[in-house]
mmCIF file of C-alpha atoms in Angstrom:
data_model
loop_
_atom_site.group_PDB
_atom_site.id
_atom_site.type_symbol
_atom_site.label_atom_id
_atom_site.label_comp_id
_atom_site.label_asym_id
_atom_site.label_seq_id
_atom_site.Cartn_x
_atom_site.Cartn_y
_atom_site.Cartn_z
ATOM 1 C CA MET A 1 124.690 141.404 35.371
ATOM 2 C CA TYR A 2 122.601 140.663 32.306
ATOM 3 C CA SER A 3 120.471 138.153 34.231
ATOM 4 C CA ILE A 4 119.484 140.687 36.866
ATOM 5 C CA HIS A 5 118.862 143.341 34.233
ATOM 6 C CA ARG A 6 116.725 140.879 32.299
ATOM 7 C CA LEU A 7 114.719 139.921 35.391
ATOM 8 C CA LEU A 8 114.059 143.569 36.276
ATOM 9 C CA TRP A 9 112.925 144.167 32.716
ATOM 10 C CA ASP A 10 110.756 141.046 32.560
ATOM 11 C CA ILE A 11 109.017 141.953 35.827
ATOM 12 C CA ARG A 12 108.321 145.362 34.393
ATOM 13 C CA ARG A 13 107.062 144.097 31.058
ATOM 14 C CA HIS A 14 105.435 140.766 31.761
ATOM 15 C CA PRO A 15 102.642 140.678 34.359
ATOM 16 C CA ASP A 16 102.946 136.920 34.685
ATOM 17 C CA VAL A 17 106.618 137.235 35.683
ATOM 18 C CA ALA A 18 105.746 139.971 38.181
ATOM 19 C CA ALA A 19 102.970 137.821 39.658
ATOM 20 C CA ARG A 20 105.216 134.779 39.875
ATOM 21 C CA TYR A 21 107.940 136.895 41.451
ATOM 22 C CA ARG A 22 105.548 138.161 44.095
ATOM 23 C CA SER A 23 104.318 134.687 44.985
ATOM 24 C CA SER A 24 107.445 132.552 44.485
ATOM 25 C CA PRO A 25 110.583 134.702 44.259
ATOM 26 C CA ASP A 26 112.984 131.798 44.714
ATOM 27 C CA GLU A 27 111.458 129.904 41.844
ATOM 28 C CA VAL A 28 111.887 132.929 39.561
ATOM 29 C CA LEU A 29 115.400 133.698 40.784
ATOM 30 C CA ASP A 30 116.338 130.066 40.078
ATOM 31 C CA ALA A 31 114.893 130.312 36.591
ATOM 32 C CA TYR A 32 117.013 133.388 35.863
ATOM 33 C CA GLY A 33 120.129 131.850 37.438
ATOM 34 C CA ILE A 34 120.514 134.676 39.950
ATOM 35 C CA THR A 35 122.670 133.670 42.883
ATOM 36 C CA GLY A 36 124.844 135.168 45.610
ATOM 37 C CA GLU A 37 124.517 138.762 46.741
ATOM 38 C CA PHE A 38 122.332 139.820 43.823
ATOM 39 C CA ARG A 39 119.849 137.122 44.787
ATOM 40 C CA THR A 40 119.709 138.447 48.356
ATOM 41 C CA TRP A 41 119.428 142.054 47.209
ATOM 42 C CA MET A 42 116.707 141.244 44.725
ATOM 43 C CA LYS A 43 114.695 139.269 47.301
ATOM 44 C CA ASP A 44 115.009 142.164 49.737
ATOM 45 C CA LEU A 45 114.371 144.741 46.983
ATOM 46 C CA ASP A 46 117.647 146.271 48.191
ATOM 47 C CA PHE A 47 117.902 148.820 45.375
ATOM 48 C CA LYS A 48 120.732 150.701 47.058
ATOM 49 C CA SER A 49 123.081 147.721 46.992
ATOM 50 C CA MET A 50 122.119 146.816 43.455
ATOM 51 C CA TYR A 51 122.756 150.391 42.296
ATOM 52 C CA GLU A 52 126.131 150.429 44.040
ATOM 53 C CA HIS A 53 127.019 147.293 42.112
ATOM 54 C CA GLY A 54 126.194 148.585 38.674
ATOM 55 C CA VAL A 55 122.524 147.852 38.114
ATOM 56 C CA ASN A 56 120.856 150.397 35.845
ATOM 57 C CA PRO A 57 118.715 152.702 38.016
ATOM 58 C CA TYR A 58 116.039 153.089 35.361
ATOM 59 C CA LEU A 59 115.455 149.346 35.320
ATOM 60 C CA MET A 60 115.234 149.249 39.105
ATOM 61 C CA PHE A 61 112.912 152.220 39.329
ATOM 62 C CA PHE A 62 110.486 151.018 36.697
ATOM 63 C CA CYS A 63 110.524 147.476 38.066
ATOM 64 C CA ALA A 64 109.628 148.988 41.441
ATOM 65 C CA ILE A 65 106.713 150.836 39.849
ATOM 66 C CA GLN A 66 105.473 147.598 38.349
ATOM 67 C CA LEU A 67 105.704 145.903 41.760
ATOM 68 C CA GLU A 68 103.804 148.924 43.079
ATOM 69 C CA VAL A 69 106.543 149.839 45.524
ATOM 70 C CA ASP A 70 105.647 153.239 46.910
ATOM 71 C CA ARG A 71 107.801 155.983 45.360
ATOM 72 C CA ALA A 72 108.674 157.434 48.742
ATOM 73 C CA ALA A 73 109.702 154.000 49.975
ATOM 74 C CA TYR A 74 111.898 153.539 46.908
ATOM 75 C CA GLN A 75 113.573 156.900 47.468
ATOM 76 C CA ALA A 76 114.175 156.173 51.135
ATOM 77 C CA GLN A 77 115.658 152.817 50.190
ATOM 78 C CA ILE A 78 117.971 154.107 47.460
ATOM 79 C CA ARG A 79 119.177 156.868 49.781
ATOM 80 C CA GLY A 80 119.998 154.377 52.497
ATOM 81 C CA GLU A 81 117.426 155.861 54.842
ATOM 82 C CA LYS A 82 115.598 152.603 55.297
ATOM 83 C CA SER A 83 117.022 149.129 55.791
ATOM 84 C CA MET B 1 103.111 169.273 -9.630
ATOM 85 C CA SER B 2 103.645 167.693 -6.222
ATOM 86 C CA THR B 3 104.848 169.837 -3.399
ATOM 87 C CA TYR B 4 107.508 168.550 -1.096
ATOM 88 C CA GLY B 5 107.037 168.101 2.593
ATOM 89 C CA ARG B 6 108.388 170.519 5.105
ATOM 90 C CA ILE B 7 108.790 170.889 8.820
ATOM 91 C CA VAL B 8 106.283 173.552 9.779
ATOM 92 C CA GLY B 9 106.961 173.515 13.497
ATOM 93 C CA ALA B 10 109.343 172.065 16.051
ATOM 94 C CA PHE B 11 108.738 171.914 19.763
ATOM 95 C CA ALA B 12 110.398 170.436 22.828
ATOM 96 C CA ALA B 13 108.966 169.657 26.237
ATOM 97 C CA SER B 14 109.704 167.747 29.385
ATOM 98 C CA HIS B 15 107.863 164.490 29.952
ATOM 99 C CA ALA B 16 108.125 164.141 33.729
ATOM 100 C CA PRO B 17 105.410 161.770 34.977
ATOM 101 C CA GLY B 18 104.404 164.323 37.620
ATOM 102 C CA ILE B 19 103.243 166.759 34.926
ATOM 103 C CA THR B 20 100.151 164.614 34.490
ATOM 104 C CA GLY B 21 100.487 162.163 37.376
ATOM 105 C CA TRP B 22 100.602 164.587 40.275
ATOM 106 C CA PRO B 23 100.407 168.131 38.890
ATOM 107 C CA GLU B 24 98.766 169.456 42.048
ATOM 108 C CA ARG B 25 101.884 168.841 44.119
ATOM 109 C CA ALA B 26 103.924 171.442 42.231
ATOM 110 C CA ALA B 27 104.030 175.063 43.345
ATOM 111 C CA SER B 28 100.977 176.719 41.831
ATOM 112 C CA ASP B 29 102.954 179.290 39.827
ATOM 113 C CA ALA B 30 105.273 176.631 38.382
ATOM 114 C CA ARG B 31 102.358 174.391 37.467
ATOM 115 C CA ALA B 32 100.513 177.279 35.857
ATOM 116 C CA ALA B 33 103.555 178.377 33.831
ATOM 117 C CA VAL B 34 104.157 174.874 32.500
ATOM 118 C CA GLU B 35 100.511 174.130 31.741
ATOM 119 C CA GLN B 36 100.032 177.490 30.030
ATOM 120 C CA ALA B 37 103.057 176.785 27.847
ATOM 121 C CA PHE B 38 101.659 173.375 26.938
ATOM 122 C CA THR B 39 98.351 175.039 26.035
ATOM 123 C CA GLU B 40 100.188 177.591 23.920
ATOM 124 C CA VAL B 41 101.999 174.827 22.041
ATOM 125 C CA ARG B 42 98.793 172.843 21.586
ATOM 126 C CA HIS B 43 97.198 175.873 19.947
ATOM 127 C CA ARG B 44 100.232 176.499 17.772
ATOM 128 C CA ILE B 45 100.236 172.906 16.571
ATOM 129 C CA GLU B 46 96.512 173.091 15.816
ATOM 130 C CA GLU B 47 97.105 176.228 13.741
ATOM 131 C CA LEU B 48 99.928 174.518 11.862
ATOM 132 C CA GLU B 49 97.528 171.732 10.816
ATOM 133 C CA PRO B 50 100.210 169.057 10.618
ATOM 134 C CA ASP B 51 99.641 165.917 8.605
ATOM 135 C CA ALA B 52 102.003 164.042 10.893
ATOM 136 C CA VAL B 53 104.168 164.519 13.963
ATOM 137 C CA ILE B 54 107.661 163.090 14.195
ATOM 138 C CA ALA B 55 107.904 162.505 17.934
ATOM 139 C CA VAL B 56 111.407 162.105 19.320
ATOM 140 C CA SER B 57 112.089 160.797 22.776
ATOM 141 C CA VAL B 58 113.927 158.229 24.808
ATOM 142 C CA GLU B 59 112.129 155.174 26.058
ATOM 143 C CA HIS B 60 112.660 153.929 29.594
ATOM 144 C CA PHE B 61 113.208 150.220 28.965
ATOM 145 C CA THR B 62 109.580 149.877 27.997
ATOM 146 C CA ASN B 63 110.390 148.183 24.697
ATOM 147 C CA PHE B 64 114.143 147.787 24.554
ATOM 148 C CA HIS B 65 116.368 146.105 27.103
ATOM 149 C CA LEU B 66 120.031 145.440 27.611
ATOM 150 C CA GLY B 67 119.866 142.485 25.262
ATOM 151 C CA ASN B 68 118.924 144.871 22.473
ATOM 152 C CA LEU B 69 119.428 148.605 22.975
ATOM 153 C CA PRO B 70 119.634 150.706 19.806
ATOM 154 C CA ALA B 71 121.249 154.142 19.809
ATOM 155 C CA PHE B 72 118.473 155.325 17.498
ATOM 156 C CA ALA B 73 115.268 153.637 16.414
ATOM 157 C CA ILE B 74 112.547 154.659 13.973
ATOM 158 C CA ALA B 75 109.064 153.202 14.289
ATOM 159 C CA THR B 76 106.982 152.605 11.203
ATOM 160 C CA GLY B 77 103.804 151.214 12.739
ATOM 161 C CA ASP B 78 100.255 152.330 12.114
ATOM 162 C CA SER B 79 99.346 152.418 15.810
ATOM 163 C CA TYR B 80 100.993 152.443 19.230
ATOM 164 C CA LEU B 81 99.680 151.466 22.654
ATOM 165 C CA GLY B 82 100.281 153.827 25.518
ATOM 166 C CA PRO B 83 100.774 153.791 28.434
ATOM 167 C CA SER B 84 102.197 150.335 28.126
ATOM 168 C CA THR B 85 100.603 148.825 31.247
ATOM 169 C CA PRO B 86 97.664 149.612 33.532
ATOM 170 C CA GLU B 87 100.168 150.316 36.314
ATOM 171 C CA MET B 88 101.985 152.855 34.125
ATOM 172 C CA ALA B 89 98.636 154.351 33.142
ATOM 173 C CA ARG B 90 97.810 154.916 36.803
ATOM 174 C CA PHE B 91 101.310 156.267 37.443
ATOM 175 C CA VAL B 92 101.093 158.978 34.783
ATOM 176 C CA ASN B 93 97.310 159.406 34.955
ATOM 177 C CA VAL B 94 96.809 158.810 31.256
ATOM 178 C CA GLU B 95 94.114 156.430 30.062
ATOM 179 C CA GLN B 96 95.524 153.523 28.082
ATOM 180 C CA HIS B 97 94.669 153.899 24.418
ATOM 181 C CA SER B 98 95.923 153.551 20.873
ATOM 182 C CA TYR B 99 97.849 156.386 19.213
ATOM 183 C CA PRO B 100 97.751 156.584 15.411
ATOM 184 C CA GLY B 101 100.961 156.009 13.475
ATOM 185 C CA ALA B 102 102.122 157.703 10.275
ATOM 186 C CA ALA B 103 103.396 154.446 8.864
ATOM 187 C CA ALA B 104 104.320 155.634 5.366
ATOM 188 C CA LEU B 105 106.294 158.613 6.633
ATOM 189 C CA GLY B 106 107.982 156.353 9.183
ATOM 190 C CA SER B 107 109.039 153.913 6.467
ATOM 191 C CA HIS B 108 110.333 156.766 4.344
ATOM 192 C CA LEU B 109 112.282 158.207 7.282
ATOM 193 C CA TYR B 110 113.851 154.838 8.017
ATOM 194 C CA SER B 111 114.832 154.307 4.402
ATOM 195 C CA PHE B 112 116.128 157.869 4.057
ATOM 196 C CA ALA B 113 118.189 157.497 7.232
ATOM 197 C CA LEU B 114 119.997 154.464 5.853
ATOM 198 C CA GLY B 115 120.648 156.294 2.609
ATOM 199 C CA ALA B 116 122.066 159.180 4.612
ATOM 200 C CA GLU B 117 124.447 156.753 6.371
ATOM 201 C CA PHE B 118 122.622 156.609 9.672
ATOM 202 C CA ASP B 119 121.868 153.158 11.032
ATOM 203 C CA PRO B 120 118.760 153.280 13.213
ATOM 204 C CA ALA B 121 116.937 150.188 14.363
ATOM 205 C CA LEU B 122 113.695 149.470 12.561
ATOM 206 C CA VAL B 123 110.597 149.021 14.720
ATOM 207 C CA GLU B 124 107.886 147.938 12.331
ATOM 208 C CA GLY B 125 105.340 147.366 15.078
ATOM 209 C CA GLY B 126 104.775 146.657 18.729
ATOM 210 C CA LEU B 127 106.342 149.831 20.093
ATOM 211 C CA GLU B 128 104.576 150.928 23.247
ATOM 212 C CA PHE B 129 104.714 154.313 24.917
ATOM 213 C CA ASP B 130 105.546 155.227 28.478
ATOM 214 C CA GLU B 131 105.693 158.733 29.880
ATOM 215 C CA ASN B 132 107.950 159.670 26.974
ATOM 216 C CA PHE B 133 105.026 160.446 24.697
ATOM 217 C CA CYS B 134 101.941 159.877 26.867
ATOM 218 C CA VAL B 135 102.646 162.746 29.275
ATOM 219 C CA PRO B 136 103.281 165.581 26.816
ATOM 220 C CA LEU B 137 100.682 164.348 24.322
ATOM 221 C CA LYS B 138 98.004 164.422 27.010
ATOM 222 C CA HIS B 139 98.456 168.187 26.903
ATOM 223 C CA LEU B 140 99.428 168.665 23.267
ATOM 224 C CA ASP B 141 97.124 166.216 21.507
ATOM 225 C CA PRO B 142 94.464 165.119 23.993
ATOM 226 C CA GLY B 143 92.375 163.526 21.262
ATOM 227 C CA SER B 144 95.347 161.639 19.788
ATOM 228 C CA LYS B 145 94.457 162.890 16.322
ATOM 229 C CA TYR B 146 97.915 163.433 14.856
ATOM 230 C CA PRO B 147 99.586 160.425 13.197
ATOM 231 C CA LEU B 148 102.979 159.843 14.790
ATOM 232 C CA VAL B 149 106.387 158.693 13.690
ATOM 233 C CA PRO B 150 108.108 157.804 16.959
ATOM 234 C CA VAL B 151 111.876 158.166 16.980
ATOM 235 C CA ILE B 152 113.744 156.789 19.961
ATOM 236 C CA VAL B 153 117.190 157.943 21.088
ATOM 237 C CA ASN B 154 119.107 156.063 23.751
ATOM 238 C CA GLY B 155 119.344 158.367 26.755
ATOM 239 C CA VAL B 156 118.972 155.731 29.436
ATOM 240 C CA ASN B 157 122.113 153.639 29.402
ATOM 241 C CA PRO B 158 125.701 154.673 28.678
ATOM 242 C CA PRO B 159 127.423 154.965 26.338
ATOM 243 C CA TRP B 160 125.048 157.279 24.533
ATOM 244 C CA PRO B 161 125.142 158.720 20.999
ATOM 245 C CA THR B 162 127.167 161.933 20.968
ATOM 246 C CA PRO B 163 125.385 165.297 21.042
ATOM 247 C CA LYS B 164 126.667 166.023 17.541
ATOM 248 C CA ARG B 165 125.302 162.746 16.257
ATOM 249 C CA CYS B 166 121.914 163.617 17.720
ATOM 250 C CA TYR B 167 121.917 167.075 16.147
ATOM 251 C CA ASP B 168 122.937 165.579 12.806
ATOM 252 C CA PHE B 169 120.205 162.966 13.128
ATOM 253 C CA GLY B 170 117.771 165.870 13.371
ATOM 254 C CA ARG B 171 119.212 167.452 10.238
ATOM 255 C CA MET B 172 118.731 164.127 8.530
ATOM 256 C CA ILE B 173 115.075 164.143 9.616
ATOM 257 C CA ARG B 174 114.615 167.522 7.965
ATOM 258 C CA GLY B 175 116.170 166.157 4.785
ATOM 259 C CA ALA B 176 113.857 163.163 4.877
ATOM 260 C CA VAL B 177 110.751 165.317 5.254
ATOM 261 C CA GLU B 178 111.851 167.571 2.403
ATOM 262 C CA ASN B 179 112.561 164.628 0.117
ATOM 263 C CA GLN B 180 109.064 163.216 -0.090
ATOM 264 C CA THR B 181 105.771 164.494 -1.414
ATOM 265 C CA GLU B 182 103.197 162.415 0.434
ATOM 266 C CA VAL B 183 103.158 164.183 3.810
ATOM 267 C CA LYS B 184 103.171 167.926 3.383
ATOM 268 C CA ARG B 185 103.172 169.430 6.831
ATOM 269 C CA VAL B 186 105.225 167.873 9.587
ATOM 270 C CA VAL B 187 105.737 168.926 13.178
ATOM 271 C CA VAL B 188 108.722 167.654 15.134
ATOM 272 C CA LEU B 189 108.146 167.189 18.839
ATOM 273 C CA ALA B 190 110.999 166.288 21.194
ATOM 274 C CA THR B 191 110.365 165.220 24.767
ATOM 275 C CA GLY B 192 112.680 164.631 27.695
ATOM 276 C CA GLY B 193 115.127 166.299 30.034
ATOM 277 C CA LEU B 194 116.127 168.580 31.558
ATOM 278 C CA SER B 195 118.173 167.965 34.711
ATOM 279 C CA HIS B 196 116.897 165.054 36.769
ATOM 280 C CA TRP B 197 117.975 161.898 38.460
ATOM 281 C CA VAL B 198 115.935 158.755 37.815
ATOM 282 C CA GLY B 199 115.947 156.022 40.441
ATOM 283 C CA LEU B 200 118.952 157.568 42.145
ATOM 284 C CA PRO B 201 119.624 158.997 45.605
ATOM 285 C CA GLU B 202 119.762 162.518 44.143
ATOM 286 C CA SER B 203 116.246 162.180 42.739
ATOM 287 C CA GLY B 204 114.372 165.425 43.326
ATOM 288 C CA HIS B 205 117.455 167.602 42.909
ATOM 289 C CA ILE B 206 117.478 170.109 40.066
ATOM 290 C CA ASN B 207 120.608 171.514 38.432
ATOM 291 C CA GLU B 208 119.126 174.849 37.472
ATOM 292 C CA GLU B 209 122.448 176.226 36.260
ATOM 293 C CA PHE B 210 122.756 173.381 33.751
ATOM 294 C CA ASP B 211 119.153 173.808 32.653
ATOM 295 C CA ARG B 212 119.418 177.542 32.089
ATOM 296 C CA ASP B 213 122.709 177.165 30.248
ATOM 297 C CA PHE B 214 121.202 174.498 28.000
ATOM 298 C CA MET B 215 118.199 176.680 27.245
ATOM 299 C CA SER B 216 120.507 179.565 26.405
ATOM 300 C CA ARG B 217 122.229 177.344 23.881
ATOM 301 C CA LEU B 218 118.857 176.209 22.544
ATOM 302 C CA GLU B 219 117.703 179.795 22.138
ATOM 303 C CA SER B 220 120.869 180.591 20.206
ATOM 304 C CA GLY B 221 120.333 177.704 17.832
ATOM 305 C CA ASP B 222 124.113 177.559 17.446
ATOM 306 C CA PRO B 223 125.015 173.953 16.584
ATOM 307 C CA GLU B 224 128.512 174.360 18.007
ATOM 308 C CA ARG B 225 127.224 175.457 21.394
ATOM 309 C CA LEU B 226 124.384 172.956 21.416
ATOM 310 C CA THR B 227 126.642 169.999 20.811
ATOM 311 C CA ASP B 228 129.586 171.077 22.973
ATOM 312 C CA TYR B 229 128.933 168.608 25.776
ATOM 313 C CA THR B 230 130.770 165.599 27.071
ATOM 314 C CA GLY B 231 128.859 162.765 28.669
ATOM 315 C CA GLU B 232 130.389 163.707 32.008
ATOM 316 C CA GLU B 233 129.160 167.295 31.725
ATOM 317 C CA ILE B 234 125.625 166.071 31.148
ATOM 318 C CA ASP B 235 125.993 163.589 34.008
ATOM 319 C CA ARG B 236 126.318 166.509 36.405
ATOM 320 C CA ALA B 237 122.656 167.210 35.769
ATOM 321 C CA GLY B 238 121.673 163.606 36.401
ATOM 322 C CA ASN B 239 121.169 160.430 34.436
ATOM 323 C CA GLY B 240 117.872 161.865 33.171
ATOM 324 C CA ALA B 241 119.595 164.904 31.694
ATOM 325 C CA HIS B 242 120.899 162.660 28.932
ATOM 326 C CA GLU B 243 117.423 163.024 27.470
ATOM 327 C CA ILE B 244 118.474 166.449 26.164
ATOM 328 C CA ARG B 245 119.666 164.421 23.196
ATOM 329 C CA THR B 246 116.064 164.410 22.026
ATOM 330 C CA TRP B 247 116.012 168.212 22.119
ATOM 331 C CA LEU B 248 119.224 168.209 20.088
ATOM 332 C CA VAL B 249 117.497 166.090 17.459
ATOM 333 C CA ALA B 250 114.676 168.660 17.313
ATOM 334 C CA ALA B 251 117.206 171.492 17.133
ATOM 335 C CA GLY B 252 118.903 169.801 14.207
ATOM 336 C CA ALA B 253 115.573 169.256 12.493
ATOM 337 C CA ALA B 254 114.551 172.885 13.007
ATOM 338 C CA GLY B 255 117.912 174.437 12.156
ATOM 339 C CA VAL B 256 116.964 177.610 14.046
ATOM 340 C CA GLY B 257 116.888 178.823 17.636
ATOM 341 C CA PHE B 258 114.023 178.147 20.014
ATOM 342 C CA ASP B 259 111.951 180.346 22.294
ATOM 343 C CA VAL B 260 111.645 178.961 25.795
ATOM 344 C CA LEU B 261 107.969 179.335 26.676
ATOM 345 C CA ALA B 262 108.320 178.116 30.240
ATOM 346 C CA TYR B 263 110.969 176.879 32.599
ATOM 347 C CA ALA B 264 110.408 175.868 36.184
ATOM 348 C CA PRO B 265 112.573 173.781 38.469
ATOM 349 C CA VAL B 266 110.009 171.458 40.031
ATOM 350 C CA PRO B 267 111.549 169.117 42.617
ATOM 351 C CA VAL B 268 108.264 167.326 43.248
ATOM 352 C CA TRP B 269 108.131 166.449 39.554
ATOM 353 C CA LEU B 270 111.798 165.488 39.862
ATOM 354 C CA THR B 271 112.860 167.642 36.907
ATOM 355 C CA GLY B 272 113.750 170.995 35.573
ATOM 356 C CA THR B 273 110.635 171.361 33.443
ATOM 357 C CA ALA B 274 110.541 173.332 30.216
ATOM 358 C CA VAL B 275 108.535 173.863 27.053
ATOM 359 C CA ALA B 276 110.116 175.425 23.971
ATOM 360 C CA ALA B 277 109.182 176.280 20.397
ATOM 361 C CA ALA B 278 111.453 176.681 17.388
ATOM 362 C CA ARG B 279 111.381 180.063 15.676
ATOM 363 C CA LEU B 280 110.171 178.610 12.415
#
């Protein structure tokens, strides 16, 4: 769990991590050792699944802001209204 | 003979990003009530002529993370950047700039806290602001002229400090201000709350019953009522409602009841939004 929390935080706080994540997500996910379902959810920005598995919603929400995910899109996603 | 410092005013306000980021989307009467209350507080603070502002809020993983998350932190820097990123600046519609720090008062507060058997984290520099301070200060100190001592309370990840601990932390702040002679006039400003859900499916809901009950307790100033919450009770008003801890710190620092200058449930701002002033 710490690895995913750390990645969400680093994307939020470090523009270079956010840029690398946008261009080469697998490379970044490898670097953070994120595997399995969390890797899939993070690649898909599946915030609903991550929340349901214990990820801090603040970290997800502010990471989404940094990735410039539209707020309405985030809300639809976390509510399960959008796949 | 030196005169000792004192808290000349204490205020509390919501810091919802929509207050500055998208004010026009709120109902016009709600927006007007909130903005008028902010204006009222700005004028009151100007009249109080504070030498420093002890600003108490949470921070939303802007500086701290789950590898290092203090329950309380006191910053002792001489300046603070806010908003922390250009993206955050666009989000809250606040131009990125430097806020002045009241470094000496911050250092005294940190030292006094340890002597009073509190154990806050020390943040000597590098603390950056998000909506926690940038949103309310855009209304309350648009010129960023007041030197700040930022105090951070964990309200973003359980387990949280107890309500009583937060109130007592505020009492400690009052003791710290009154036990130094360098900074005479100090305003305490708490930001955060009330009911809201951050990053959650319920986002946009408001628990007005919780909000009004909390404000009733705040108006009473009764420490027993103010601190009579379990974490689960606060949870019913959302993960963001845990930010009321910052108001409890201000209540402890003031030691008196507050007047609620405005309250409006504003779903488009995602919060029950309030502005309050201690009857000092």
